[in-house]
């Protein structure tokens, strides 16, 4: 059990690093859904059982008991010195068991802390929420505790909206914000968040797992954005404004909010290039499934399975008469007397199923003279504990070589991806899509690059100045709300305001070009 736990933690950490390296190129080439599917790889490896292997049949082992030794042991008095020495011996500390208890205790405390925070937030939010309406089995309510749309709950599903939802968002933005949170419920993202939180608790000591968890939540939001825009491809501008108006500094661990401020820039870029053909989406999903299968196969741990067929065990007679043993003579005489009195008598330990043939009467056995009591055995000296033997140099080299091979396989998997080719294909595809949509844009020179063509086509079809002005207004409103928020610490408020200021500077720079 301990060995399997260590292997699962190490292998899932390695796969987290692989997914962190692959998620960006996969999302750029095949879309957000394919990158989100890659997170199945470390999650499934964490619960993957050991792979059984064939084992050799167990050889036949003869069984034989010598009753004389049992009788001698029963009649001999226990050595007092050996008893006292055994009682005084104290077992050593098993540090591996202590580490296992500390790891499991830390996981339980971390999970309880996160669940307690989520329960407290939801209790306060629902206690102060106004009555709302239903969308199927999902309750939609307005709450002063939330600053943006938020989906929460697995068994009792809710969507919480800010109190100024109807004033802050226009009609199209309200519909898109609701569709985003409904998509989280339909896709099972709340269940996935709970499973990811349990896995993070098992890795509570691992900084790579905390980084992977944040990346997983970011890919989840991008995949949900792609789902909403796939159903409404013409609503990109309204959806982008809804994201900016919903920007918030943090959210409960198990909930799904519309606009985390930390991922706003990346999501806006995804909205601008979210169009993917159906064939490309299917190819991305297939690639993710193949990578998950290959990763699980490469990191699966094996073990010796229980034998399916055990060789029969040969049994010898339990009692063997010996002329030199008086106790043996008593046993044989007693059994012989029983057989004489009842010819059909069969001892319980006999192996033959057929009844015993009648035995001719025998002369009574002369009584055996009692033997002198056995002398007590000399006390045995206590045996000093044998220290565990250290690992041999060959074992250390084997473990080091296994780790090196796993690291080399992960490096080759990342190195085989041609990021430049993926980027060129994505740019060419975006240029072709804009050329089809922007038919009234001015023509460009013959040697125009993809970047220049995309800028020219976008400028000819979209009023970028108007969009940038709207973005500036939305960012200014978001900054005012963050300054007025009472539930933020000074450090979180400063980080959020700094991020919004950088986004405003970038928008102003694009407007002045």
GROMACS .gro file of C-alpha atoms in nm, residues 27-332:
model
  306
   27UNK     CA    1  -0.504   2.478  -2.706
   28UNK     CA    2  -0.354   2.701  -2.977
   29UNK     CA    3  -0.378   2.428  -3.242
   30UNK     CA    4  -0.686   2.225  -3.149
   31UNK     CA    5  -0.887   2.447  -2.916
   32UNK     CA    6  -0.960   2.476  -2.544
   33UNK     CA    7  -1.157   2.151  -2.518
   34UNK     CA    8  -0.857   1.937  -2.617
   35UNK     CA    9  -0.632   2.112  -2.364
   36UNK     CA   10  -0.895   2.062  -2.090
   37UNK     CA   11  -0.914   1.687  -2.168
   38UNK     CA   12  -0.541   1.650  -2.103
   39UNK     CA   13  -0.601   1.693  -1.728
   40UNK     CA   14  -0.756   1.347  -1.723
   41UNK     CA   15  -0.400   1.212  -1.746
   42UNK     CA   16  -0.274   1.291  -1.390
   43UNK     CA   17  -0.623   1.243  -1.242
   44UNK     CA   18  -0.666   0.889  -1.378
   45UNK     CA   19  -0.306   0.797  -1.291
   46UNK     CA   20  -0.372   0.887  -0.928
   47UNK     CA   21  -0.645   0.619  -0.903
   48UNK     CA   22  -0.491   0.364  -1.142
   49UNK     CA   23  -0.445   0.029  -0.962
   50UNK     CA   24  -0.140  -0.185  -1.002
   51UNK     CA   25  -0.125  -0.386  -1.322
   52UNK     CA   26  -0.132  -0.762  -1.243
   53UNK     CA   27   0.145  -0.986  -1.375
   54UNK     CA   28   0.159  -1.360  -1.412
   55UNK     CA   29   0.326  -1.553  -1.131
   56UNK     CA   30   0.477  -1.902  -1.118
   57UNK     CA   31   0.266  -2.172  -0.946
   58UNK     CA   32   0.352  -2.242  -0.586
   59UNK     CA   33   0.548  -2.561  -0.546
   60UNK     CA   34   0.412  -2.848  -0.335
   61UNK     CA   35   0.526  -2.823   0.025
   62UNK     CA   36   0.506  -3.140   0.237
   63UNK     CA   37   0.341  -3.094   0.578
   64UNK     CA   38   0.471  -3.295   0.876
   65UNK     CA   39   0.420  -3.253   1.247
   66UNK     CA   40   0.627  -3.435   1.508
   67UNK     CA   41   0.400  -3.485   1.812
   68UNK     CA   42   0.693  -3.567   2.041
   69UNK     CA   43   0.830  -3.216   2.008
   70UNK     CA   44   0.487  -3.073   2.091
   71UNK     CA   45   0.461  -3.286   2.405
   72UNK     CA   46   0.812  -3.188   2.518
   73UNK     CA   47   0.737  -2.821   2.464
   74UNK     CA   48   0.411  -2.849   2.661
   75UNK     CA   49   0.574  -3.016   2.962
   76UNK     CA   50   0.879  -2.789   2.981
   77UNK     CA   51   0.842  -2.486   3.211
   78UNK     CA   52   0.883  -2.147   3.043
   79UNK     CA   53   1.228  -1.994   3.089
   80UNK     CA   54   1.190  -1.693   3.316
   81UNK     CA   55   1.486  -1.502   3.177
   82UNK     CA   56   1.364  -1.530   2.818
   83UNK     CA   57   1.013  -1.416   2.918
   84UNK     CA   58   1.145  -1.108   3.096
   85UNK     CA   59   1.375  -1.025   2.806
   86UNK     CA   60   1.087  -1.051   2.556
   87UNK     CA   61   0.863  -0.833   2.771
   88UNK     CA   62   1.133  -0.570   2.807
   89UNK     CA   63   1.201  -0.549   2.429
   90UNK     CA   64   1.054  -0.235   2.271
   91UNK     CA   65   0.980  -0.206   1.897
   92UNK     CA   66   1.166   0.061   1.697
   93UNK     CA   67   0.994   0.360   1.531
   94UNK     CA   68   0.870   0.293   1.177
   95UNK     CA   69   0.942   0.626   1.012
   96UNK     CA   70   0.770   0.524   0.687
   97UNK     CA   71   0.446   0.470   0.876
   98UNK     CA   72   0.490   0.805   1.053
   99UNK     CA   73   0.537   0.977   0.714
  100UNK     CA   74   0.223   0.806   0.582
  101UNK     CA   75   0.021   0.926   0.883
  102UNK     CA   76   0.153   1.284   0.843
  103UNK     CA   77   0.072   1.282   0.470
  104UNK     CA   78  -0.281   1.150   0.519
  105UNK     CA   79  -0.345   1.382   0.814
  106UNK     CA   80  -0.228   1.683   0.614
  107UNK     CA   81  -0.455   1.583   0.324
  108UNK     CA   82  -0.755   1.553   0.558
  109UNK     CA   83  -0.685   1.891   0.720
  110UNK     CA   84  -0.637   2.067   0.384
  111UNK     CA   85  -0.956   1.917   0.238
  112UNK     CA   86  -1.157   2.003   0.550
  113UNK     CA   87  -1.025   2.361   0.539
  114UNK     CA   88  -1.124   2.410   0.173
  115UNK     CA   89  -1.467   2.251   0.221
  116UNK     CA   90  -1.523   2.466   0.530
  117UNK     CA   91  -1.440   2.784   0.337
  118UNK     CA   92  -1.675   2.684   0.056
  119UNK     CA   93  -1.957   2.594   0.297
  120UNK     CA   94  -1.920   2.922   0.487
  121UNK     CA   95  -1.922   3.128   0.165
  122UNK     CA   96  -2.230   2.951   0.028
  123UNK     CA   97  -2.414   2.977   0.359
  124UNK     CA   98  -2.361   3.354   0.374
  125UNK     CA   99  -2.439   3.402   0.003
  126UNK     CA  100  -2.764   3.201   0.014
  127UNK     CA  101  -2.873   3.347   0.348
  128UNK     CA  102  -2.865   3.700   0.203
  129UNK     CA  103  -2.988   3.606  -0.147
  130UNK     CA  104  -3.318   3.732  -0.283
  131UNK     CA  105  -3.576   3.491  -0.431
  132UNK     CA  106  -3.508   3.424  -0.797
  133UNK     CA  107  -3.622   3.182  -1.064
  134UNK     CA  108  -3.539   2.832  -1.188
  135UNK     CA  109  -3.374   2.699  -1.500
  136UNK     CA  110  -3.472   2.334  -1.483
  137UNK     CA  111  -3.336   2.200  -1.152
  138UNK     CA  112  -3.099   2.498  -1.109
  139UNK     CA  113  -3.194   2.788  -0.881
  140UNK     CA  114  -3.092   3.135  -1.002
  141UNK     CA  115  -3.076   3.397  -0.725
  142UNK     CA  116  -2.942   3.749  -0.665
  143UNK     CA  117  -2.696   3.786  -0.377
  144UNK     CA  118  -2.505   4.090  -0.244
  145UNK     CA  119  -2.210   3.867  -0.149
  146UNK     CA  120  -2.100   3.788  -0.506
  147UNK     CA  121  -1.952   4.046  -0.743
  148UNK     CA  122  -2.005   3.841  -1.061
  149UNK     CA  123  -2.208   3.544  -1.189
  150UNK     CA  124  -2.110   3.221  -1.014
  151UNK     CA  125  -2.218   2.853  -1.038
  152UNK     CA  126  -2.198   2.629  -0.731
  153UNK     CA  127  -2.339   2.308  -0.590
  154UNK     CA  128  -2.353   1.944  -0.705
  155UNK     CA  129  -2.664   1.808  -0.533
  156UNK     CA  130  -2.830   2.148  -0.474
  157UNK     CA  131  -2.730   2.343  -0.783
  158UNK     CA  132  -2.732   2.724  -0.780
  159UNK     CA  133  -2.635   3.020  -0.995
  160UNK     CA  134  -2.566   3.333  -0.793
  161UNK     CA  135  -2.583   3.675  -0.963
  162UNK     CA  136  -2.477   4.015  -0.826
  163UNK     CA  137  -2.752   4.247  -0.709
  164UNK     CA  138  -2.684   4.499  -0.986
  165UNK     CA  139  -2.693   4.228  -1.253
  166UNK     CA  140  -2.978   4.389  -1.451
  167UNK     CA  141  -2.813   4.735  -1.444
  168UNK     CA  142  -2.451   4.635  -1.506
  169UNK     CA  143  -2.518   4.404  -1.803
  170UNK     CA  144  -2.733   4.469  -2.108
  171UNK     CA  145  -2.980   4.209  -2.236
  172UNK     CA  146  -2.736   4.017  -2.458
  173UNK     CA  147  -2.467   4.016  -2.189
  174UNK     CA  148  -2.714   3.886  -1.929
  175UNK     CA  149  -2.813   3.596  -2.155
  176UNK     CA  150  -2.450   3.504  -2.228
  177UNK     CA  151  -2.351   3.523  -1.860
  178UNK     CA  152  -2.636   3.288  -1.767
  179UNK     CA  153  -2.544   3.050  -2.050
  180UNK     CA  154  -2.186   3.037  -1.924
  181UNK     CA  155  -2.290   2.932  -1.573
  182UNK     CA  156  -2.552   2.686  -1.704
  183UNK     CA  157  -2.282   2.532  -1.924
  184UNK     CA  158  -2.069   2.470  -1.615
  185UNK     CA  159  -2.354   2.270  -1.461
  186UNK     CA  160  -2.437   2.079  -1.781
  187UNK     CA  161  -2.071   1.987  -1.848
  188UNK     CA  162  -2.019   1.853  -1.493
  189UNK     CA  163  -1.747   2.107  -1.415
  190UNK     CA  164  -1.856   2.130  -1.050
  191UNK     CA  165  -1.803   1.754  -1.011
  192UNK     CA  166  -1.464   1.784  -1.182
  193UNK     CA  167  -1.369   2.064  -0.940
  194UNK     CA  168  -1.455   1.845  -0.641
  195UNK     CA  169  -1.242   1.559  -0.774
  196UNK     CA  170  -0.955   1.799  -0.848
  197UNK     CA  171  -0.982   1.940  -0.495
  198UNK     CA  172  -0.950   1.590  -0.347
  199UNK     CA  173  -0.645   1.524  -0.564
  200UNK     CA  174  -0.494   1.858  -0.459
  201UNK     CA  175  -0.548   1.761  -0.096
  202UNK     CA  176  -0.353   1.438  -0.153
  203UNK     CA  177  -0.073   1.657  -0.299
  204UNK     CA  178  -0.106   1.926  -0.030
  205UNK     CA  179   0.272   1.938   0.015
  206UNK     CA  180   0.349   1.954  -0.360
  207UNK     CA  181   0.388   2.303  -0.518
  208UNK     CA  182   0.361   2.151  -0.868
  209UNK     CA  183   0.012   2.025  -0.784
  210UNK     CA  184  -0.102   2.372  -0.671
  211UNK     CA  185   0.031   2.522  -0.996
  212UNK     CA  186  -0.140   2.247  -1.197
  213UNK     CA  187  -0.470   2.306  -1.014
  214UNK     CA  188  -0.472   2.675  -1.111
  215UNK     CA  189  -0.390   2.583  -1.472
  216UNK     CA  190  -0.669   2.322  -1.470
  217UNK     CA  191  -0.924   2.582  -1.354
  218UNK     CA  192  -0.805   2.825  -1.622
  219UNK     CA  193  -0.841   2.560  -1.897
  220UNK     CA  194  -1.184   2.474  -1.762
  221UNK     CA  195  -1.302   2.834  -1.803
  222UNK     CA  196  -1.157   2.851  -2.156
  223UNK     CA  197  -1.337   2.528  -2.250
  224UNK     CA  198  -1.663   2.668  -2.111
  225UNK     CA  199  -1.609   2.990  -2.311
  226UNK     CA  200  -1.561   2.782  -2.625
  227UNK     CA  201  -1.884   2.592  -2.550
  228UNK     CA  202  -2.086   2.915  -2.518
  229UNK     CA  203  -1.931   3.078  -2.827
  230UNK     CA  204  -1.982   2.757  -3.026
  231UNK     CA  205  -2.357   2.801  -2.975
  232UNK     CA  206  -2.345   3.180  -3.037
  233UNK     CA  207  -2.048   3.257  -3.268
  234UNK     CA  208  -2.174   3.608  -3.353
  235UNK     CA  209  -2.181   3.723  -2.989
  236UNK     CA  210  -1.808   3.759  -2.930
  237UNK     CA  211  -1.818   4.131  -2.861
  238UNK     CA  212  -2.104   4.102  -2.608
  239UNK     CA  213  -1.939   3.802  -2.445
  240UNK     CA  214  -1.607   3.986  -2.410
  241UNK     CA  215  -1.780   4.280  -2.242
  242UNK     CA  216  -1.959   4.042  -2.004
  243UNK     CA  217  -1.624   3.888  -1.908
  244UNK     CA  218  -1.468   4.227  -1.836
  245UNK     CA  219  -1.765   4.340  -1.627
  246UNK     CA  220  -1.748   4.016  -1.427
  247UNK     CA  221  -1.374   4.039  -1.344
  248UNK     CA  222  -1.314   3.944  -0.981
  249UNK     CA  223  -1.006   3.874  -0.770
  250UNK     CA  224  -1.099   3.531  -0.630
  251UNK     CA  225  -1.368   3.268  -0.590
  252UNK     CA  226  -1.445   2.961  -0.373
  253UNK     CA  227  -1.243   2.649  -0.451
  254UNK     CA  228  -1.537   2.440  -0.571
  255UNK     CA  229  -1.735   2.710  -0.757
  256UNK     CA  230  -1.714   2.834  -1.118
  257UNK     CA  231  -1.716   3.212  -1.170
  258UNK     CA  232  -1.764   3.386  -1.503
  259UNK     CA  233  -1.469   3.627  -1.491
  260UNK     CA  234  -1.159   3.546  -1.283
  261UNK     CA  235  -0.938   3.854  -1.319
  262UNK     CA  236  -0.616   3.651  -1.348
  263UNK     CA  237  -0.722   3.491  -1.679
  264UNK     CA  238  -0.899   3.789  -1.838
  265UNK     CA  239  -0.632   3.867  -2.100
  266UNK     CA  240  -0.592   3.505  -2.212
  267UNK     CA  241  -0.967   3.458  -2.241
  268UNK     CA  242  -1.005   3.775  -2.446
  269UNK     CA  243  -0.740   3.644  -2.688
  270UNK     CA  244  -0.923   3.313  -2.711
  271UNK     CA  245  -1.249   3.489  -2.794
  272UNK     CA  246  -1.079   3.668  -3.085
  273UNK     CA  247  -0.954   3.334  -3.229
  274UNK     CA  248  -1.214   3.086  -3.103
  275UNK     CA  249  -1.332   2.953  -3.438
  276UNK     CA  250  -1.233   2.588  -3.490
  277UNK     CA  251  -1.363   2.352  -3.755
  278UNK     CA  252  -1.547   2.039  -3.643
  279UNK     CA  253  -1.277   1.815  -3.790
  280UNK     CA  254  -1.008   2.003  -3.596
  281UNK     CA  255  -1.203   1.972  -3.270
  282UNK     CA  256  -1.248   1.597  -3.324
  283UNK     CA  257  -0.878   1.560  -3.403
  284UNK     CA  258  -0.788   1.750  -3.085
  285UNK     CA  259  -1.013   1.532  -2.870
  286UNK     CA  260  -0.868   1.217  -3.027
  287UNK     CA  261  -0.513   1.342  -2.967
  288UNK     CA  262  -0.595   1.414  -2.601
  289UNK     CA  263  -0.740   1.063  -2.554
  290UNK     CA  264  -0.433   0.906  -2.717
  291UNK     CA  265  -0.197   1.109  -2.495
  292UNK     CA  266  -0.394   1.007  -2.186
  293UNK     CA  267  -0.375   0.638  -2.282
  294UNK     CA  268  -0.004   0.651  -2.363
  295UNK     CA  269   0.075   0.839  -2.042
  296UNK     CA  270  -0.114   0.590  -1.828
  297UNK     CA  271   0.056   0.299  -2.003
  298UNK     CA  272   0.405   0.443  -1.956
  299UNK     CA  273   0.362   0.526  -1.588
  300UNK     CA  274   0.150   0.228  -1.472
  301UNK     CA  275   0.308   0.028  -1.189
  302UNK     CA  276   0.314  -0.354  -1.189
  303UNK     CA  277   0.288  -0.604  -0.908
  304UNK     CA  278   0.294  -0.979  -0.860
  305UNK     CA  279  -0.063  -1.100  -0.875
  306UNK     CA  280  -0.200  -1.379  -0.662
  307UNK     CA  281  -0.154  -1.715  -0.838
  308UNK     CA  282  -0.464  -1.835  -1.016
  309UNK     CA  283  -0.385  -2.202  -0.964
  310UNK     CA  284  -0.201  -2.341  -0.662
  311UNK     CA  285  -0.033  -2.678  -0.682
  312UNK     CA  286  -0.185  -2.941  -0.447
  313UNK     CA  287  -0.012  -2.984  -0.113
  314UNK     CA  288   0.107  -3.333  -0.026
  315UNK     CA  289   0.004  -3.441   0.325
  316UNK     CA  290   0.193  -3.691   0.536
  317UNK     CA  291   0.056  -3.862   0.849
  318UNK     CA  292   0.041  -3.623   1.140
  319UNK     CA  293   0.147  -3.886   1.394
  320UNK     CA  294   0.448  -4.113   1.345
  321UNK     CA  295   0.521  -4.374   1.614
  322UNK     CA  296   0.872  -4.383   1.752
  323UNK     CA  297   0.991  -4.668   1.977
  324UNK     CA  298   1.199  -4.435   2.192
  325UNK     CA  299   0.905  -4.202   2.277
  326UNK     CA  300   0.682  -4.310   2.571
  327UNK     CA  301   0.429  -4.045   2.485
  328UNK     CA  302   0.399  -4.185   2.135
  329UNK     CA  303   0.340  -4.531   2.284
  330UNK     CA  304   0.051  -4.401   2.493
  331UNK     CA  305  -0.112  -4.243   2.188
  332UNK     CA  306  -0.078  -4.560   1.980
   0.00000   0.00000   0.00000
